[in-house]
C-alpha cells in the first residue's frame, strides 16, 4: 500500500489546474448537450482486472531486463496491484495464472487479497508449456492431442485450476490453447478441433454454479502453420457447442494485421457470446503492448461497440474486462497505470458519442456526418473527466506522478532482495 497521505499530497499540487480544465470541459459538454455528471457516473462503473503475470518485468526469447524491486511471488504481485487500485480506483480484481502464480495456500491468498481490497477475476490455465515433473508432454498439443492420456492430463489441470479459482472466489476460467501444427500434414485439421471440443466439454461439465468458461482465440504462435482455435469463428463454434455458459474472449493482440476487431466484437455481441477482453495493443502480432499506445482510435472504436451494446442490451451486457500485457521496458506498475488511464479515456470518449445523431446520419447514409460524429467524441480531451472520476473515489489525479512521488518503487527495491529469487517466465 502507499503511505497514508501520498495521494492527497500529490493531488494538491494539481488541484487548481485540474479544476480549471474540468470546468472548461463541463461547459463544452453542456454546450453540446451532454450531461457531465451522468458521463462521470458511467465512467466510474468501468473496471478492469489486472493479470498476475504482468507485474514482473517481461521479456522475449532473446532476453529479459529485470528491474530492482519487482515482485518475487504472488503475494508481492497482489501488493503491487493494490497500489494500482489505490491510484486508479478502477482495478479491484486480479486475474490469476496457474501454475505461474499458483498459491500454496488459496484461502491465505484470498485473505491477503481481501485485506488489500482485491478480489479475483477469471483464472487462467496453462497447457502451453510443460511444467517440471509433468508426466506427459504438450509438445504436440494438449486438448487436441492424439493421445487420450495427454488430453486427460490437460483436462485434469483445468479442473484443478477451477478448484483453485473456486477457493479464491473467482467465477470464470479462461482457456487459451497453443495447440496447433507447424507444418502441413502434421495435424488432422478437423479431428484436432473435434478432440479439443470433447476435452472442453469435460471442463465445461465441471464448472461450478454461476461460473463461465471463456475460450481465447489466437491466429498463430507458437504454432506457425495452423492453430486449432485460430479465430473468433472457431471460438464461437466452441462456445455454441458447449452451452450457454461458454463465451468468447477477445485478446486485442490476437488478430492478423488489419483485422477489423470492432467488427469481430460486434459479431460476438450479436451472437450473445462476447465473454470478455484481454486488453493490450500491438503493431505486428501478439505484442502485448500498453493498451491504446499504438492504435488508440481502434481502441475507441471497440469501446464504441461496447457502449452501444450496453445501451441496447441493458444490465445483462457485462463482459469481463481484463488486461493481458508484458512489460519489457517499462516499469510494470507504471505501464499498468498508463493502461488503465488509456482504457478509461477510450471508454469516456465512447460514452460521449452522440448516438441519436450517429443513427440519424447512418439511416440517411450521410457518410461524412456519421464519421464526424464519431470524430467529435474521439477528439474531445477527456483527461479531466477521467482524473475527476479517480479523484472522487480517493484516487490520484495523475497516477504516474503520484506513484513516482510516493517512493514505492524505491522502497520495494530496498525490501525485495533478489538473493535466491527465481525470475518470472519470459514469454
Ligand atoms: C497468450 C494468451 C494468454 C496468456 C498467455 C500468457 O498469448 O494471450 O491469454 O495467458 O499468452
Ligand atoms: Mn491473452
Ligand atoms: Mn497473447
Short mmCIF file of C-alpha atoms and ligand atoms in Angstrom, two decimals:
data_model
loop_
_atom_site.label_atom_id
_atom_site.label_comp_id
_atom_site.label_asym_id
_atom_site.label_seq_id
_atom_site.Cartn_x
_atom_site.Cartn_y
_atom_site.Cartn_z
CA UNK A 1 0.00 0.00 0.00
CA UNK A 2 1.05 3.64 -0.39
CA UNK A 3 1.75 5.84 2.60
CA UNK A 4 -1.37 7.41 4.09
CA UNK A 5 -1.22 10.92 2.63
CA UNK A 6 0.67 10.12 -0.57
CA UNK A 7 -2.26 10.52 -2.97
CA UNK A 8 -3.70 13.63 -1.32
CA UNK A 9 -0.32 15.33 -1.24
CA UNK A 10 0.24 14.61 -4.94
CA UNK A 11 -3.30 15.77 -5.78
CA UNK A 12 -2.83 19.10 -4.01
CA UNK A 13 -0.14 20.17 -6.47
CA UNK A 14 -2.50 19.53 -9.40
CA UNK A 15 -5.79 20.65 -7.85
CA UNK A 16 -6.10 24.17 -9.33
CA UNK A 17 -5.13 23.22 -12.85
CA UNK A 18 -7.48 20.24 -12.71
CA UNK A 19 -10.43 22.34 -11.55
CA UNK A 20 -9.89 24.82 -14.41
CA UNK A 21 -9.67 22.03 -17.01
CA UNK A 22 -12.74 20.29 -15.65
CA UNK A 23 -14.81 23.49 -15.63
CA UNK A 24 -13.85 24.21 -19.21
CA UNK A 25 -14.77 20.68 -20.28
CA UNK A 26 -18.08 20.80 -18.37
CA UNK A 27 -19.02 23.97 -20.21
CA UNK A 28 -18.10 22.48 -23.57
CA UNK A 29 -20.13 19.33 -22.92
CA UNK A 30 -23.11 21.29 -21.70
CA UNK A 31 -22.98 23.31 -24.87
CA UNK A 32 -23.08 20.06 -26.86
CA UNK A 33 -26.00 18.73 -24.84
CA UNK A 34 -24.08 16.01 -22.93
CA UNK A 35 -24.50 15.68 -19.21
CA UNK A 36 -21.20 15.69 -17.33
CA UNK A 37 -22.48 14.03 -14.17
CA UNK A 38 -24.07 11.06 -15.89
CA UNK A 39 -20.93 10.56 -18.01
CA UNK A 40 -18.81 10.60 -14.85
CA UNK A 41 -21.16 8.08 -13.22
CA UNK A 42 -20.87 5.65 -16.11
CA UNK A 43 -17.13 6.13 -16.36
CA UNK A 44 -16.84 5.31 -12.69
CA UNK A 45 -18.52 1.94 -13.34
CA UNK A 46 -15.72 0.91 -15.72
CA UNK A 47 -13.48 -1.67 -14.02
CA UNK A 48 -10.69 -3.79 -15.39
CA UNK A 49 -8.81 -6.77 -13.91
CA UNK A 50 -5.03 -6.87 -13.69
CA UNK A 51 -3.26 -10.11 -14.67
CA UNK A 52 -0.91 -11.60 -12.11
CA UNK A 53 1.68 -12.18 -14.84
CA UNK A 54 2.02 -8.50 -15.74
CA UNK A 55 3.75 -7.27 -12.58
CA UNK A 56 7.18 -8.75 -13.13
CA UNK A 57 9.34 -7.40 -15.96
CA UNK A 58 8.51 -9.32 -19.11
CA UNK A 59 10.90 -10.44 -21.79
CA UNK A 60 11.25 -12.09 -25.12
CA UNK A 61 13.05 -15.25 -26.12
CA UNK A 62 16.10 -13.03 -26.62
CA UNK A 63 16.29 -11.82 -23.07
CA UNK A 64 14.82 -10.10 -20.10
CA UNK A 65 15.96 -6.98 -18.28
CA UNK A 66 14.71 -7.10 -14.70
CA UNK A 67 14.37 -4.01 -12.51
CA UNK A 68 15.09 -3.60 -8.84
CA UNK A 69 12.11 -4.10 -6.59
CA UNK A 70 9.93 -6.25 -8.83
CA UNK A 71 7.68 -8.73 -7.01
CA UNK A 72 9.14 -12.12 -6.11
CA UNK A 73 5.94 -14.05 -5.51
CA UNK A 74 2.19 -13.83 -5.93
CA UNK A 75 1.73 -12.06 -2.58
CA UNK A 76 4.03 -9.24 -3.66
CA UNK A 77 2.27 -9.12 -7.04
CA UNK A 78 -1.00 -8.50 -5.21
CA UNK A 79 0.72 -5.79 -3.15
CA UNK A 80 1.63 -4.04 -6.41
CA UNK A 81 -1.86 -4.49 -7.86
CA UNK A 82 -3.26 -2.93 -4.67
CA UNK A 83 -1.12 0.15 -5.36
CA UNK A 84 -2.56 0.33 -8.88
CA UNK A 85 -6.04 0.04 -7.36
CA UNK A 86 -5.35 2.80 -4.82
CA UNK A 87 -4.13 5.18 -7.52
CA UNK A 88 -6.75 4.41 -10.19
CA UNK A 89 -9.73 3.07 -8.16
CA UNK A 90 -10.59 1.03 -11.25
CA UNK A 91 -8.77 -2.30 -10.77
CA UNK A 92 -10.45 -4.19 -7.93
CA UNK A 93 -9.74 -7.68 -9.28
CA UNK A 94 -6.81 -9.90 -10.21
CA UNK A 95 -6.74 -12.49 -12.98
CA UNK A 96 -4.53 -15.32 -11.76
CA UNK A 97 -2.39 -17.58 -13.89
CA UNK A 98 -1.92 -21.20 -12.85
CA UNK A 99 0.73 -22.53 -12.35
CA UNK A 100 2.88 -19.39 -12.72
CA UNK A 101 1.14 -17.80 -9.74
CA UNK A 102 -0.28 -20.88 -8.11
CA UNK A 103 -0.95 -20.13 -4.45
CA UNK A 104 0.47 -22.61 -1.95
CA UNK A 105 -2.48 -21.77 0.30
CA UNK A 106 -5.50 -20.42 -1.63
CA UNK A 107 -7.54 -19.28 1.43
CA UNK A 108 -4.46 -17.40 2.73
CA UNK A 109 -4.02 -15.67 -0.64
CA UNK A 110 -7.70 -14.81 -0.73
CA UNK A 111 -7.41 -13.27 2.75
CA UNK A 112 -4.28 -11.33 1.70
CA UNK A 113 -6.17 -10.01 -1.35
CA UNK A 114 -9.24 -9.08 0.69
CA UNK A 115 -7.10 -7.15 3.17
CA UNK A 116 -5.80 -5.14 0.20
CA UNK A 117 -9.32 -4.54 -1.14
CA UNK A 118 -8.86 -7.01 -4.01
CA UNK A 119 -10.87 -9.94 -5.35
CA UNK A 120 -10.31 -12.43 -8.19
CA UNK A 121 -11.45 -12.38 -11.80
CA UNK A 122 -11.03 -15.26 -14.29
CA UNK A 123 -8.40 -17.87 -13.52
CA UNK A 124 -6.17 -18.90 -16.43
CA UNK A 125 -4.99 -22.43 -17.16
CA UNK A 126 -1.73 -23.28 -18.88
CA UNK A 127 -1.29 -26.28 -21.13
CA UNK A 128 1.04 -24.41 -23.46
CA UNK A 129 4.21 -25.35 -21.58
CA UNK A 130 5.50 -28.45 -19.87
CA UNK A 131 5.93 -27.96 -16.14
CA UNK A 132 8.70 -29.56 -14.08
CA UNK A 133 7.70 -33.06 -13.02
CA UNK A 134 4.82 -33.28 -15.52
CA UNK A 135 4.46 -36.84 -16.80
CA UNK A 136 3.32 -36.27 -20.41
CA UNK A 137 4.43 -33.54 -22.82
CA UNK A 138 2.32 -30.91 -24.60
CA UNK A 139 4.82 -30.71 -27.44
CA UNK A 140 2.14 -31.93 -29.86
CA UNK A 141 -0.82 -30.31 -28.19
CA UNK A 142 -2.96 -30.64 -25.10
CA UNK A 143 -6.75 -30.71 -25.64
CA UNK A 144 -6.27 -31.68 -29.29
CA UNK A 145 -3.58 -34.32 -28.69
CA UNK A 146 -3.87 -37.65 -30.48
CA UNK A 147 -3.09 -39.49 -27.21
CA UNK A 148 -6.07 -39.65 -24.82
CA UNK A 149 -3.71 -39.73 -21.83
CA UNK A 150 -2.33 -36.28 -22.73
CA UNK A 151 -5.87 -34.95 -23.14
CA UNK A 152 -6.80 -36.40 -19.75
CA UNK A 153 -3.80 -34.68 -18.15
CA UNK A 154 -4.77 -31.32 -19.71
CA UNK A 155 -8.39 -31.70 -18.58
CA UNK A 156 -7.24 -32.62 -15.06
CA UNK A 157 -5.10 -29.46 -14.97
CA UNK A 158 -8.08 -27.30 -15.96
CA UNK A 159 -10.24 -28.92 -13.28
CA UNK A 160 -7.50 -28.15 -10.77
CA UNK A 161 -7.44 -24.50 -11.94
CA UNK A 162 -11.22 -24.31 -11.44
CA UNK A 163 -10.79 -25.72 -7.94
CA UNK A 164 -8.15 -23.11 -7.07
CA UNK A 165 -10.38 -20.39 -8.54
CA UNK A 166 -13.33 -21.61 -6.51
CA UNK A 167 -11.32 -21.27 -3.32
CA UNK A 168 -10.28 -17.75 -4.34
CA UNK A 169 -13.81 -16.58 -5.12
CA UNK A 170 -13.30 -16.40 -8.88
CA UNK A 171 -16.27 -17.09 -11.17
CA UNK A 172 -14.73 -17.90 -14.55
CA UNK A 173 -11.90 -19.70 -16.30
CA UNK A 174 -10.09 -18.58 -19.43
CA UNK A 175 -8.67 -21.27 -21.68
CA UNK A 176 -6.07 -20.25 -24.22
CA UNK A 177 -4.61 -23.15 -26.17
CA UNK A 178 -1.32 -23.12 -28.03
CA UNK A 179 -2.39 -26.33 -29.76
CA UNK A 180 -1.63 -26.41 -33.44
CA UNK A 181 0.82 -27.53 -36.10
CA UNK A 182 4.00 -26.13 -37.55
CA UNK A 183 3.79 -27.98 -40.88
CA UNK A 184 1.18 -29.03 -43.42
CA UNK A 185 0.09 -32.60 -42.82
CA UNK A 186 1.24 -32.61 -39.18
CA UNK A 187 -2.26 -32.44 -37.71
CA UNK A 188 -5.67 -33.55 -38.94
CA UNK A 189 -7.40 -30.20 -39.18
CA UNK A 190 -10.95 -31.39 -38.43
CA UNK A 191 -10.19 -34.13 -35.91
CA UNK A 192 -7.91 -31.93 -33.83
CA UNK A 193 -10.82 -29.50 -33.43
CA UNK A 194 -13.23 -32.31 -32.52
CA UNK A 195 -10.84 -33.59 -29.85
CA UNK A 196 -10.45 -30.06 -28.50
CA UNK A 197 -14.21 -29.67 -28.20
CA UNK A 198 -14.54 -33.06 -26.49
CA UNK A 199 -11.86 -32.06 -23.95
CA UNK A 200 -13.50 -28.69 -23.34
CA UNK A 201 -16.85 -30.44 -22.79
CA UNK A 202 -15.30 -32.19 -19.79
CA UNK A 203 -14.06 -28.87 -18.38
CA UNK A 204 -17.40 -27.23 -19.06
CA UNK A 205 -19.21 -30.06 -17.24
CA UNK A 206 -17.10 -29.33 -14.14
CA UNK A 207 -17.94 -25.60 -13.96
CA UNK A 208 -19.31 -24.67 -10.54
CA UNK A 209 -22.69 -22.92 -10.38
CA UNK A 210 -22.55 -19.38 -11.67
CA UNK A 211 -19.22 -19.89 -13.45
CA UNK A 212 -18.46 -19.05 -17.07
CA UNK A 213 -15.87 -20.53 -19.42
CA UNK A 214 -14.01 -18.29 -21.88
CA UNK A 215 -12.15 -19.59 -24.92
CA UNK A 216 -9.48 -17.27 -26.28
CA UNK A 217 -8.57 -17.44 -29.96
CA UNK A 218 -5.19 -16.58 -31.45
CA UNK A 219 -4.16 -16.93 -35.11
CA UNK A 220 -0.57 -18.15 -34.77
CA UNK A 221 2.35 -18.51 -32.37
CA UNK A 222 3.64 -20.80 -31.05
CA UNK A 223 2.10 -22.86 -33.88
CA UNK A 224 3.11 -21.30 -37.18
CA UNK A 225 1.18 -23.30 -39.77
CA UNK A 226 -2.24 -23.95 -38.19
CA UNK A 227 -3.70 -23.20 -34.76
CA UNK A 228 -6.74 -25.15 -33.55
CA UNK A 229 -8.60 -22.15 -32.07
CA UNK A 230 -7.26 -19.64 -34.53
CA UNK A 231 -10.07 -17.13 -34.90
CA UNK A 232 -13.35 -15.86 -33.47
CA UNK A 233 -15.32 -18.21 -35.72
CA UNK A 234 -13.64 -21.27 -34.19
CA UNK A 235 -14.05 -19.81 -30.71
CA UNK A 236 -17.75 -19.15 -31.38
CA UNK A 237 -18.26 -22.70 -32.66
CA UNK A 238 -16.81 -23.99 -29.39
CA UNK A 239 -18.94 -21.69 -27.23
CA UNK A 240 -22.12 -22.56 -29.11
CA UNK A 241 -21.42 -26.29 -28.92
CA UNK A 242 -20.52 -26.18 -25.22
CA UNK A 243 -23.56 -24.37 -23.85
CA UNK A 244 -24.89 -21.12 -22.54
CA UNK A 245 -22.12 -20.59 -20.01
CA UNK A 246 -19.36 -20.67 -22.63
CA UNK A 247 -18.21 -17.39 -24.14
CA UNK A 248 -15.51 -15.99 -26.40
CA UNK A 249 -12.68 -13.86 -25.09
CA UNK A 250 -11.15 -11.27 -27.40
CA UNK A 251 -7.47 -10.53 -26.86
CA UNK A 252 -6.83 -7.39 -28.91
CA UNK A 253 -3.37 -8.69 -29.92
CA UNK A 254 -4.70 -11.97 -31.28
CA UNK A 255 -5.69 -10.85 -34.76
CA UNK A 256 -3.88 -10.76 -38.06
CA UNK A 257 -2.78 -7.30 -39.23
CA UNK A 258 -5.65 -5.12 -40.49
CA UNK A 259 -8.37 -7.29 -38.96
CA UNK A 260 -11.35 -5.12 -38.10
CA UNK A 261 -11.50 -6.01 -34.40
CA UNK A 262 -14.53 -3.82 -33.64
CA UNK A 263 -16.42 -5.82 -36.26
CA UNK A 264 -15.36 -9.07 -34.55
CA UNK A 265 -16.66 -7.60 -31.29
CA UNK A 266 -19.95 -6.60 -32.93
CA UNK A 267 -20.46 -10.12 -34.30
CA UNK A 268 -19.78 -11.77 -30.95
CA UNK A 269 -22.22 -9.38 -29.29
CA UNK A 270 -24.82 -10.26 -31.93
CA UNK A 271 -24.32 -13.94 -31.08
CA UNK A 272 -24.59 -13.16 -27.32
CA UNK A 273 -21.20 -14.79 -26.84
CA UNK A 274 -18.84 -11.94 -26.02
CA UNK A 275 -17.40 -13.02 -22.67
CA UNK A 276 -14.59 -10.60 -22.14
CA UNK A 277 -11.39 -8.94 -23.26
CA UNK A 278 -7.68 -9.12 -22.86
CA UNK A 279 -6.76 -5.50 -23.46
CA UNK A 280 -3.35 -4.65 -24.90
CA UNK A 281 -2.02 -3.14 -28.10
CA UNK A 282 0.08 -4.37 -30.97
CA UNK A 283 1.88 -3.22 -34.07
CA UNK A 284 2.56 -6.61 -35.64
CA UNK A 285 1.34 -9.62 -33.65
CA UNK A 286 0.75 -10.67 -30.07
CA UNK A 287 2.97 -7.80 -28.94
CA UNK A 288 1.33 -7.27 -25.52
CA UNK A 289 2.00 -3.51 -25.53
CA UNK A 290 0.20 -0.91 -23.42
CA UNK A 291 -3.46 -0.73 -24.48
CA UNK A 292 -4.09 2.35 -26.60
CA UNK A 293 -0.40 3.08 -27.14
CA UNK A 294 -0.20 2.24 -30.85
CA UNK A 295 -3.76 2.27 -32.17
CA UNK A 296 -5.84 4.47 -29.87
CA UNK A 297 -8.55 5.03 -32.49
CA UNK A 298 -9.11 1.29 -32.81
CA UNK A 299 -9.46 1.04 -29.04
CA UNK A 300 -12.04 3.82 -29.14
CA UNK A 301 -13.98 2.01 -31.89
CA UNK A 302 -14.01 -1.18 -29.80
CA UNK A 303 -15.26 0.78 -26.78
CA UNK A 304 -17.85 2.39 -29.02
CA UNK A 305 -19.29 -1.07 -29.79
CA UNK A 306 -19.37 -1.87 -26.06
CA UNK A 307 -21.13 1.35 -25.10
CA UNK A 308 -23.58 0.89 -27.96
CA UNK A 309 -24.33 -2.71 -26.89
CA UNK A 310 -24.79 -1.68 -23.26
CA UNK A 311 -27.40 0.82 -24.42
CA UNK A 312 -29.30 -1.82 -26.40
CA UNK A 313 -28.90 -4.76 -24.03
CA UNK A 314 -29.01 -3.09 -20.64
CA UNK A 315 -27.59 -4.62 -17.46
CA UNK A 316 -27.40 -8.13 -18.93
CA UNK A 317 -24.48 -6.97 -21.08
CA UNK A 318 -21.47 -7.31 -18.78
CA UNK A 319 -18.29 -8.62 -20.40
CA UNK A 320 -15.23 -9.16 -18.19
CA UNK A 321 -12.58 -6.58 -18.84
CA UNK A 322 -9.04 -7.78 -18.27
CA UNK A 323 -5.56 -6.67 -19.23
CA UNK A 324 -3.03 -9.04 -20.82
CA UNK A 325 0.31 -7.34 -21.32
CA UNK A 326 4.02 -7.96 -20.98
CA UNK A 327 6.19 -5.07 -19.85
CA UNK A 328 9.68 -5.48 -21.23
CA UNK A 329 10.98 -1.92 -20.99
CA UNK A 330 8.56 -0.01 -18.76
CA UNK A 331 8.23 -0.32 -15.00
CA UNK A 332 5.26 -2.74 -14.92
CA UNK A 333 3.33 -0.67 -12.37
CA UNK A 334 3.70 2.49 -14.45
CA UNK A 335 2.77 0.58 -17.62
CA UNK A 336 -0.41 -0.67 -15.96
CA UNK A 337 -1.28 2.80 -14.65
CA UNK A 338 -0.94 4.10 -18.21
CA UNK A 339 -3.03 1.20 -19.49
CA UNK A 340 -5.93 1.81 -17.12
CA UNK A 341 -5.84 5.52 -17.95
CA UNK A 342 -5.84 4.82 -21.70
CA UNK A 343 -8.74 2.38 -21.34
CA UNK A 344 -10.75 4.90 -19.34
CA UNK A 345 -10.03 7.64 -21.87
CA UNK A 346 -11.18 5.45 -24.76
CA UNK A 347 -14.27 4.44 -22.80
CA UNK A 348 -15.06 8.06 -21.85
CA UNK A 349 -14.82 9.11 -25.49
CA UNK A 350 -17.15 6.29 -26.47
CA UNK A 351 -19.61 7.50 -23.82
CA UNK A 352 -19.56 10.94 -25.44
CA UNK A 353 -20.65 9.71 -28.88
CA UNK A 354 -23.96 11.34 -29.77
CA UNK A 355 -25.77 8.09 -30.58
CA UNK A 356 -29.01 9.68 -31.77
CA UNK A 357 -27.10 11.84 -34.22
CA UNK A 358 -24.98 8.90 -35.36
CA UNK A 359 -28.03 6.77 -36.02
CA UNK A 360 -29.73 9.63 -37.82
CA UNK A 361 -26.74 10.05 -40.16
CA UNK A 362 -26.40 6.30 -40.67
CA UNK A 363 -30.07 5.97 -41.59
CA UNK A 364 -29.67 8.72 -44.19
CA UNK A 365 -26.35 7.36 -45.44
CA UNK A 366 -24.68 10.64 -44.61
CA UNK A 367 -21.18 9.22 -44.50
CA UNK A 368 -19.39 12.45 -43.71
CA UNK A 369 -21.64 13.47 -40.82
CA UNK A 370 -21.64 9.95 -39.37
CA UNK A 371 -17.85 9.85 -39.36
CA UNK A 372 -17.70 13.38 -37.96
CA UNK A 373 -19.99 12.36 -35.11
CA UNK A 374 -17.52 9.69 -34.08
CA UNK A 375 -14.53 12.02 -34.54
CA UNK A 376 -16.12 14.72 -32.43
CA UNK A 377 -16.24 12.36 -29.45
CA UNK A 378 -12.82 10.87 -30.20
CA UNK A 379 -11.17 14.26 -30.41
CA UNK A 380 -12.61 15.54 -27.13
CA UNK A 381 -9.97 15.88 -24.45
CA UNK A 382 -11.46 13.66 -21.74
CA UNK A 383 -8.44 13.70 -19.43
CA UNK A 384 -10.15 15.98 -16.87
CA UNK A 385 -13.15 13.60 -16.74
CA UNK A 386 -11.02 10.55 -16.08
CA UNK A 387 -9.00 12.42 -13.44
CA UNK A 388 -12.17 13.65 -11.76
CA UNK A 389 -13.61 10.13 -11.55
CA UNK A 390 -10.42 8.98 -9.87
CA UNK A 391 -10.33 11.98 -7.52
CA UNK A 392 -13.92 11.49 -6.35
CA UNK A 393 -13.08 7.93 -5.30
CA UNK A 394 -9.90 8.87 -3.48
CA UNK A 395 -7.56 8.06 -6.37
CA UNK A 396 -4.86 10.17 -7.98
CA UNK A 397 -5.41 13.00 -10.44
CA UNK A 398 -2.19 11.88 -12.14
CA UNK A 399 -1.46 8.26 -11.11
CA UNK A 400 2.04 8.07 -12.56
CA UNK A 401 3.14 11.34 -10.97
CA UNK A 402 1.68 10.25 -7.63
CA UNK A 403 3.33 6.85 -7.95
CA UNK A 404 6.73 8.38 -8.64
CA UNK A 405 6.34 10.87 -5.80
CA UNK A 406 5.33 8.10 -3.38
CA UNK A 407 8.75 6.40 -3.49
CA UNK A 408 7.03 2.98 -3.61
CA UNK A 409 9.44 1.53 -6.16
CA UNK A 410 12.48 2.71 -4.23
CA UNK A 411 11.02 1.10 -1.11
CA UNK A 412 10.40 -2.24 -2.81
CA UNK A 413 13.90 -2.12 -4.30
CA UNK A 414 15.14 -1.99 -0.73
CA UNK A 415 12.87 -4.64 0.74
CA UNK A 416 12.62 -7.20 -2.08
CA UNK A 417 16.03 -8.79 -2.08
CA UNK A 418 16.71 -10.88 -5.18
CA UNK A 419 19.03 -13.35 -3.43
CA UNK A 420 17.88 -16.85 -4.31
CA UNK A 421 14.99 -15.45 -6.36
CA UNK A 422 13.90 -17.30 -9.49
CA UNK A 423 12.78 -14.71 -12.09
CA UNK A 424 9.35 -14.92 -13.75
CA UNK A 425 8.90 -16.66 -17.07
CA UNK A 426 9.97 -14.88 -20.23
CA UNK A 427 7.44 -15.14 -22.98
C1 LIG B 1 -1.14 -15.93 -24.63
C2 LIG B 1 -2.57 -15.52 -24.33
C3 LIG B 1 -3.00 -15.81 -22.93
C4 LIG B 1 -1.94 -15.52 -21.92
C5 LIG B 1 -0.62 -16.08 -22.34
C6 LIG B 1 0.46 -15.73 -21.35
O1 LIG B 1 -0.68 -15.35 -25.81
O2 LIG B 1 -2.73 -14.16 -24.63
O3 LIG B 1 -4.13 -15.05 -22.60
O4 LIG B 1 -2.33 -16.15 -20.73
O5 LIG B 1 -0.26 -15.58 -23.60
MN1 LIG B 2 -4.50 -13.13 -23.77
MN1 LIG B 3 -1.46 -13.18 -26.08
#
